[in-house]
Short mmCIF file of C-alpha atoms in Angstrom, two decimals:
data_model
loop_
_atom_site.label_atom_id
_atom_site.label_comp_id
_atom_site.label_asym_id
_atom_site.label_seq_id
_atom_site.Cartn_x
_atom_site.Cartn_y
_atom_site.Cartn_z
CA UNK A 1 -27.45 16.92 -14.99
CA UNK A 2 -23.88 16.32 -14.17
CA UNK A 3 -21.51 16.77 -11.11
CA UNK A 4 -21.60 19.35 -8.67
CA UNK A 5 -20.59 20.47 -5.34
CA UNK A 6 -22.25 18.81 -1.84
CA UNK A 7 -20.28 21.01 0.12
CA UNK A 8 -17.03 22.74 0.58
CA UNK A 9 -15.59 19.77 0.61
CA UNK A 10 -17.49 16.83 -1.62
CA UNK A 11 -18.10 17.47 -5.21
CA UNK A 12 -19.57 14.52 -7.71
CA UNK A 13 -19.50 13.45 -11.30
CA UNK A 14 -22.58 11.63 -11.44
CA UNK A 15 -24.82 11.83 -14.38
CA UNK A 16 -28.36 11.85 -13.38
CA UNK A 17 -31.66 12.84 -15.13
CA UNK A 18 -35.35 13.25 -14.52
CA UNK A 19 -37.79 10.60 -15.69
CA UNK A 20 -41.16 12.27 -16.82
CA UNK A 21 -42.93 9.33 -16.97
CA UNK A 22 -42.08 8.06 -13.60
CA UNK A 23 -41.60 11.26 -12.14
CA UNK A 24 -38.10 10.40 -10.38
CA UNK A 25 -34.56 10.90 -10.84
CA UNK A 26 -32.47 8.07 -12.04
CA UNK A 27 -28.53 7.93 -12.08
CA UNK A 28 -27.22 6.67 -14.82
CA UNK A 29 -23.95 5.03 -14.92
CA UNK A 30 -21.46 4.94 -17.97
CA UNK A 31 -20.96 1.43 -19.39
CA UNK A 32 -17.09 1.21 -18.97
CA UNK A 33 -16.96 3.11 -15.40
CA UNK A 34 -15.18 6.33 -17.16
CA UNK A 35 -15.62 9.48 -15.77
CA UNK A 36 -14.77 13.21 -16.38
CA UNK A 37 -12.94 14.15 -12.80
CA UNK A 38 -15.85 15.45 -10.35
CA UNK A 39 -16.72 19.15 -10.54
CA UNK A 40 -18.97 22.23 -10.06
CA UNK A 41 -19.40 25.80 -11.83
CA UNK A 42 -18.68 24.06 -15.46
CA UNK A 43 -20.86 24.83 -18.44
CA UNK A 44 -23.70 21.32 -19.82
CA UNK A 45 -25.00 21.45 -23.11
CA UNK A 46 -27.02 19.09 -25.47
CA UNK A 47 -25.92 18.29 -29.18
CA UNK A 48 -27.71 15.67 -30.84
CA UNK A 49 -27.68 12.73 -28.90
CA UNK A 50 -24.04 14.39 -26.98
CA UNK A 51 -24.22 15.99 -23.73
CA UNK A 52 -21.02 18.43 -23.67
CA UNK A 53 -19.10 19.13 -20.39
CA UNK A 54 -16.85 22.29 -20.68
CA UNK A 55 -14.37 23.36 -18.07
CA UNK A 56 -15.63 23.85 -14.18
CA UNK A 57 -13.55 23.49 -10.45
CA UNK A 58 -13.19 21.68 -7.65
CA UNK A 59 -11.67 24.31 -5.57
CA UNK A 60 -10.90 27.67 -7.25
CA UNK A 61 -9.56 29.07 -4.33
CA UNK A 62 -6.39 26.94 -4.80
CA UNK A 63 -6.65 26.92 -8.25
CA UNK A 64 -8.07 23.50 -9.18
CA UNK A 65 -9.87 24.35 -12.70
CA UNK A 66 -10.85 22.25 -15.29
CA UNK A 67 -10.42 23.38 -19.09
CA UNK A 68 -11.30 19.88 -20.51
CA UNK A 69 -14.17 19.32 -22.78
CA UNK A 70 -15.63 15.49 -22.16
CA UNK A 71 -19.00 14.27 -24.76
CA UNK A 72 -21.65 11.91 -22.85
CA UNK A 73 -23.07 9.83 -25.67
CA UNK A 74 -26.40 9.59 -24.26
CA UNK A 75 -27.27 5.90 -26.47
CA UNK A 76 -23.82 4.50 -26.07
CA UNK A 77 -23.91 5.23 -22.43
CA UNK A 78 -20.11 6.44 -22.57
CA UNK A 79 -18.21 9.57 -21.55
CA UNK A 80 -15.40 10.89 -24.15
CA UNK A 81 -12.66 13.71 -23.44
CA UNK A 82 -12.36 15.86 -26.38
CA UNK A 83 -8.82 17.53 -27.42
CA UNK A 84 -9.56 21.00 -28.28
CA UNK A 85 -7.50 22.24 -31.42
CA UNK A 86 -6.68 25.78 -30.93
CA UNK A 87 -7.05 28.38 -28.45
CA UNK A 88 -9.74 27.62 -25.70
CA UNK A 89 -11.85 29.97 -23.76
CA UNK A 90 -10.40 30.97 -20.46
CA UNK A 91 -12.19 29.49 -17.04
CA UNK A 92 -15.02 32.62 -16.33
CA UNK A 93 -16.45 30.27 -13.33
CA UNK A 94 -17.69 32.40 -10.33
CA UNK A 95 -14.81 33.55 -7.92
#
């Protein structure tokens, strides 16, 4: 999992994940310190040994949306920001 909001205030950008075998979470931290900006309400998917990190907020009230696409190379232990070529999809977090 990645990011998410605390409260109204506090949002994170944390990767963690869920060890079967030892039945625990365990945060994982990228090898050179880089991080997508913290953020809640974005879209996490899995391709190939890539976790992809699509758009999200920190506040949408006053407008502080994300339309950034960052890879997680799950082996290399390193976050990525993608440039997009072309149109992107608009932000359709909740209001």
């Amino acid at each position: 999992m990645f990011g998410g909001r605390e409260n109204y205030y506090t949002f994170h950008n944390f990767i963690k994940y869920f060890d079967v075998e030892k039945e625990t979470w365990i945060e994982e931290e990228p090898i050179d310190g880089v991080y997508p900006p913290p953020r809640y309400a974005h879209t996490l998917d899995l391709y190939n040994d890539k976790l992809i990190i699509y758009n999200g907020c920190v506040n949408h009230r006053i407008g502080k949306r994300f339309n950034d696409m960052w890879f997680y190379n799950i082996h290399e232990k390193r976050f990525e920001e993608i440039e997009q070529k072309g149109e992107c999809p608009k932000w359709i977090g909740a209001d």
